[in-house]
Short mmCIF file of C-alpha atoms in Angstrom, two decimals:
data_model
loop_
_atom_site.label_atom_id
_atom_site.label_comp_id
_atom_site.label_asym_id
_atom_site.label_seq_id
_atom_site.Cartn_x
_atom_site.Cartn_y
_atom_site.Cartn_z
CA UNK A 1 0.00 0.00 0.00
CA UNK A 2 2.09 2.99 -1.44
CA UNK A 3 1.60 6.39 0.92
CA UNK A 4 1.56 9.87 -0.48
CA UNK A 5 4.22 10.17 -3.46
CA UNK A 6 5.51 13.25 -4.51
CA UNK A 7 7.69 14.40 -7.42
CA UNK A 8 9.98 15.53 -7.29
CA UNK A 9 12.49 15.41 -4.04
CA UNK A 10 14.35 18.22 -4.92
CA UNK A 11 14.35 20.88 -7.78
CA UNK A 12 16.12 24.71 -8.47
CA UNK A 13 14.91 27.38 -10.27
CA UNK A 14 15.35 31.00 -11.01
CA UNK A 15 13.10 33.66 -10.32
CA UNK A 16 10.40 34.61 -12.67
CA UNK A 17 10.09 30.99 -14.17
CA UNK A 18 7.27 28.58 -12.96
CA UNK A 19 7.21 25.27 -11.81
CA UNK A 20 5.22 22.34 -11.40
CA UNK A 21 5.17 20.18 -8.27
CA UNK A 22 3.09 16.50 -8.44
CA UNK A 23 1.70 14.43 -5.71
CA UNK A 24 -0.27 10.74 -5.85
CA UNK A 25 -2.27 10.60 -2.44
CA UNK A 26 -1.91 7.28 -0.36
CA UNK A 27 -4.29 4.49 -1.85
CA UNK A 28 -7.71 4.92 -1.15
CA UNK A 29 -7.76 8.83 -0.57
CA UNK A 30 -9.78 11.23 -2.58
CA UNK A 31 -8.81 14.67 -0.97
CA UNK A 32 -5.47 16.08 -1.52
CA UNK A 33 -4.01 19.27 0.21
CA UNK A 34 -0.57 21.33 -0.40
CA UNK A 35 1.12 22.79 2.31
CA UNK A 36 4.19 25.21 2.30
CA UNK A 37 6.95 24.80 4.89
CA UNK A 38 9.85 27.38 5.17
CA UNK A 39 12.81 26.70 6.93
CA UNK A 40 12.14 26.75 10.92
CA UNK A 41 8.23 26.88 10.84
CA UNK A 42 5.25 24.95 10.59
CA UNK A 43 3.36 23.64 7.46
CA UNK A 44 1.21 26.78 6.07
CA UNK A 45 -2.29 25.38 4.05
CA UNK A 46 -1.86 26.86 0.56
CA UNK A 47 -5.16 24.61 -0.50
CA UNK A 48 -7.25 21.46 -0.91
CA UNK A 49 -8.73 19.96 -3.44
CA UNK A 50 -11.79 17.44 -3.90
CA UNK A 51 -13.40 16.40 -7.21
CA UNK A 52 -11.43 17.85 -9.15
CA UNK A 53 -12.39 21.28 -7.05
CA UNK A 54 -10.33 23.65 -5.20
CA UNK A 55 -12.42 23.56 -1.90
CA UNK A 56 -10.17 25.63 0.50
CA UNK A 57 -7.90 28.38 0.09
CA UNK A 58 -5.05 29.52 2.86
CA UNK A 59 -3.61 33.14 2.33
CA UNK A 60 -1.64 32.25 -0.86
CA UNK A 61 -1.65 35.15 -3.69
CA UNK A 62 -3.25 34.03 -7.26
CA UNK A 63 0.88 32.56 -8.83
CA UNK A 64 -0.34 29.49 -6.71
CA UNK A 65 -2.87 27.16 -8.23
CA UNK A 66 -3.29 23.81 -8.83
CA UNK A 67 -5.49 20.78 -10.70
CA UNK A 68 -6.89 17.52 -9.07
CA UNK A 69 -6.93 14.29 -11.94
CA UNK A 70 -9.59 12.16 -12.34
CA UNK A 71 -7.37 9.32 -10.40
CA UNK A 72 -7.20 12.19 -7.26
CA UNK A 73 -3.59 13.23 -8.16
CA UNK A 74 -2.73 16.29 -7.86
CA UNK A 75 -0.14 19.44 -9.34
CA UNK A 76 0.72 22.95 -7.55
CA UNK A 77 1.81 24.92 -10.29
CA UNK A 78 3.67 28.66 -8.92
CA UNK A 79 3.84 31.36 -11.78
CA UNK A 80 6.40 33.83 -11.70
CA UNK A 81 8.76 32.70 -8.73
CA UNK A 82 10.11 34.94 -6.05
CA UNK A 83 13.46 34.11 -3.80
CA UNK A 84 10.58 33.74 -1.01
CA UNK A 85 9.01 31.00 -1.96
CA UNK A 86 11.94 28.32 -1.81
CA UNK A 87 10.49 25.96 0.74
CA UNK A 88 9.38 22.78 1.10
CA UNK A 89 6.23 21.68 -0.40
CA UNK A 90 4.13 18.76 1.05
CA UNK A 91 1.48 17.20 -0.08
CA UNK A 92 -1.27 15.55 2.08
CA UNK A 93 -3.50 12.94 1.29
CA UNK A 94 -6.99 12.11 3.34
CA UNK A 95 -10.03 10.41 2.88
CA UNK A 96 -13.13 12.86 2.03
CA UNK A 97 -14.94 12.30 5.87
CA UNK A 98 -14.56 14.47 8.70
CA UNK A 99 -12.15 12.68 10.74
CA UNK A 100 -10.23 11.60 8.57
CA UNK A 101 -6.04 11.41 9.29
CA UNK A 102 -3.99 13.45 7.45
CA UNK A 103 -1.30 11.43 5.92
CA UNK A 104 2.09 13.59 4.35
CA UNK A 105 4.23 13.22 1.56
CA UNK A 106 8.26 13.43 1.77
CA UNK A 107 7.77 16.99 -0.01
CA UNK A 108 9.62 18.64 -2.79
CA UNK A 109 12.28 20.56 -1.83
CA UNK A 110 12.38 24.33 -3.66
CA UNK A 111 15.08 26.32 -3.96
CA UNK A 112 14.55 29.69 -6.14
CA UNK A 113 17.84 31.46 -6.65
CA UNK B 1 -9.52 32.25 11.85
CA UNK B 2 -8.02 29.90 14.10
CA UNK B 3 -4.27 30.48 15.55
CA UNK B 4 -2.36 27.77 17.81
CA UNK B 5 0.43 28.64 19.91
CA UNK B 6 3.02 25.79 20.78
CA UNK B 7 5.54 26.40 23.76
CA UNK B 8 8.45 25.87 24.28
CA UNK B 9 10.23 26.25 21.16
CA UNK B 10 12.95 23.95 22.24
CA UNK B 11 13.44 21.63 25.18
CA UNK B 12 16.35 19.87 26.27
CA UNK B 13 15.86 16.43 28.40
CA UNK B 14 18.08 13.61 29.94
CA UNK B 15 17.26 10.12 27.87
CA UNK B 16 14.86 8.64 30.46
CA UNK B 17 12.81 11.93 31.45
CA UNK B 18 9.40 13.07 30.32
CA UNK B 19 8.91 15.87 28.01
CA UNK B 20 5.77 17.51 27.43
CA UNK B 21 5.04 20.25 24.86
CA UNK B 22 1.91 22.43 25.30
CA UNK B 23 -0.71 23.98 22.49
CA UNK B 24 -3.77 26.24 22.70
CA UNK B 25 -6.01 27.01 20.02
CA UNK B 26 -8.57 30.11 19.51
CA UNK B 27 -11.68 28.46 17.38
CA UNK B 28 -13.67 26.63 19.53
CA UNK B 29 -15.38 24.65 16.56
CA UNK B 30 -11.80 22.88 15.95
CA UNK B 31 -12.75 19.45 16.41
CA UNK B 32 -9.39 17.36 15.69
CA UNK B 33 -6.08 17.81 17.11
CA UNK B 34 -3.21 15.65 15.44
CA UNK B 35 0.63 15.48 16.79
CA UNK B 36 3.21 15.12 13.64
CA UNK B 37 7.20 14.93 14.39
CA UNK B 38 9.39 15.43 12.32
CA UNK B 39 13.01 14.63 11.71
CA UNK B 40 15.57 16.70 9.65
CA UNK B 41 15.23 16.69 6.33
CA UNK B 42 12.05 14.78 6.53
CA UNK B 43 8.35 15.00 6.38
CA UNK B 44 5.91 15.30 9.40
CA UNK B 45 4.95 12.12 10.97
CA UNK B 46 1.65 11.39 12.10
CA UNK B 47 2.54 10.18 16.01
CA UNK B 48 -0.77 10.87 17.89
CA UNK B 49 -3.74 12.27 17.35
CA UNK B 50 -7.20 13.21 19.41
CA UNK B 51 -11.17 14.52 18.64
CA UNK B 52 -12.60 16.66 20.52
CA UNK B 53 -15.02 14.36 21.88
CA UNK B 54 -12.23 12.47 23.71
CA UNK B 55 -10.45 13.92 26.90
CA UNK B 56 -7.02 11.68 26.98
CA UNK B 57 -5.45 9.31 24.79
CA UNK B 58 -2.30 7.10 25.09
CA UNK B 59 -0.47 5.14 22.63
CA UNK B 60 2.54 3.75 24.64
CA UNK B 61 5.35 5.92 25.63
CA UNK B 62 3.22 8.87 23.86
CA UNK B 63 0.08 10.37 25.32
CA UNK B 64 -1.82 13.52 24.17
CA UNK B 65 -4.52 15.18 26.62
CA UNK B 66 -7.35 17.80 25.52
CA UNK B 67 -9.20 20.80 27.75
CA UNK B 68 -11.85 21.43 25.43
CA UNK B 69 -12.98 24.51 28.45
CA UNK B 70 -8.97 26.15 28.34
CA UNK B 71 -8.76 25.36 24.57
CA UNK B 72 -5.62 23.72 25.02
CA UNK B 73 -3.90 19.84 24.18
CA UNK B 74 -0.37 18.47 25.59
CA UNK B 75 2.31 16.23 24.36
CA UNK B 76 3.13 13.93 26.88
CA UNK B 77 6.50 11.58 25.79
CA UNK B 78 7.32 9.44 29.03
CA UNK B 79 10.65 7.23 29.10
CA UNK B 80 12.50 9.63 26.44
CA UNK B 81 14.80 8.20 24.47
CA UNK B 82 17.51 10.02 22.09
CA UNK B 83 15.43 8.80 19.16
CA UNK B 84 12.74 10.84 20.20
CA UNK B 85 14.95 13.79 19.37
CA UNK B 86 13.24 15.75 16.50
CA UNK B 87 10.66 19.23 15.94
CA UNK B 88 7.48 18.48 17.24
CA UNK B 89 4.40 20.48 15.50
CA UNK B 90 0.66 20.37 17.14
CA UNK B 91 -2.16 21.02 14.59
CA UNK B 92 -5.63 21.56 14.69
CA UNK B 93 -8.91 21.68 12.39
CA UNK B 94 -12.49 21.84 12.30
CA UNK B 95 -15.14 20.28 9.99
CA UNK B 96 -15.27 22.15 5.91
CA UNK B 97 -17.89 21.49 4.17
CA UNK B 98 -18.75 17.73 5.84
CA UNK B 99 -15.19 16.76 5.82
CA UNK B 100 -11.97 17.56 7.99
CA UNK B 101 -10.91 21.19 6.98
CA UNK B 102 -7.07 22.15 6.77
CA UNK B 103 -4.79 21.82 9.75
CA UNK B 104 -3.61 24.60 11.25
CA UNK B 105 0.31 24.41 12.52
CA UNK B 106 1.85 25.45 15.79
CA UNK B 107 5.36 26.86 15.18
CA UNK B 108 7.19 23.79 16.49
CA UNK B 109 9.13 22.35 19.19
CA UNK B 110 12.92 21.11 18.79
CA UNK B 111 13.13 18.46 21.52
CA UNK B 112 16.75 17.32 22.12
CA UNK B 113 16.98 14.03 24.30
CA UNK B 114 20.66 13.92 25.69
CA UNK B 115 21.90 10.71 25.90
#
């Protein structure tokens, strides 16, 4: 029973360009959230998604968005990069009931320079 | 919207001690509180978790207790070892929409066992 995958571990870019971040929730979940972690502080919610619908929205600006698949997988794209926003970015997987555990991916690991 | 504040920010024990790591929280419909720990480098790990319709729960060396009144949950870790070394984050969320809403992080707590 795989858990949450993400893809990929680790990745560098340069401000101004986008990127693309990808995440496979653990078998059996429908609901997939992203989360951003900077260095030293807690996960921030950056959104969820359900049905293919962006459900919930934390206080990320409009560069952030993101797509759930048919199969529940799920992409964060970030338009237009800024030095601030190399963090770590994890994905978490959960089934669609209230009460539901959260389960997290390893993360991807961006670094804008 | 809901805030949760985590003290201390670090803690230092002897391998054998107890540690315990403190959270409140500010919206009153949070409903589930969940413990992750995580090592350097790594992701959070899931290592306890409680509902709000549950006062105390224990899961070996690791127990987690909730005040529902004081709007605040512990982090009990009994018997420390030096594996137990890592940042500890508290979390909590309320029901969205009929299922559990996003988790809301403490800042963390670097617990350091010394051997």
């Amino acid at each position: 029973d795989a858990g949450v995958t993400q893809s990929p571990t680790h990745l560098i870019k340069t401000r101004g360009q986008q990127v693309t971040l990808r995440c496979s929730p653990k078998s059996g979940h429908d609901t997939v959230s992203w989360y951003q972690q900077a260095l030293g502080q807690g996960p921030q919610f950056i959104f969820q998604y359900y049905e293919e619908e962006e459900r919930q929205r934390g206080n990320f600006p409009d560069r952030f968005s993101g797509h759930q698949f048919p199969n529940y997988s799920s992409e964060l794209n970030v338009n237009a990069l800024l030095l601030g926003d190399s963090a770590l970015y994890l994905c978490a997987s959960s089934f669609f009931v209230s009460g539901n555990t959260i389960y997290f991916g390893e993360g991807s690991w961006l670094t804008v320079v | 919207g809901e805030n949760v504040e985590q003290h201390p920010s670090t803690l230092s024990v002897q391998e054998g001690d107890s540690a315990v790591i403190k959270c409140t929280y500010s919206d009153s419909a949070s409903n589930y509180f969940p413990w992750y720990k995580q090592e350097l480098g790594k992701r959070p790990q899931l290592i306890i978790d409680i509902r709000s319709n549950v006062g105390e729960k224990k899961d070996q060396r690791i127990a987690v207790t909730l005040n529902k009144t004081a709007k605040h949950f512990s982090l009990h870790i009994t018997e420390t070892q030096p594996e137990d070394s890592a940042v500890y984050f508290c979390a909590a969320s309320s029901d969205y929409g009929g299922s559990q809403g996003n988790l809301i992080f403490g800042k963390g707590t670097k617990l350091s066992v010394k051997p």
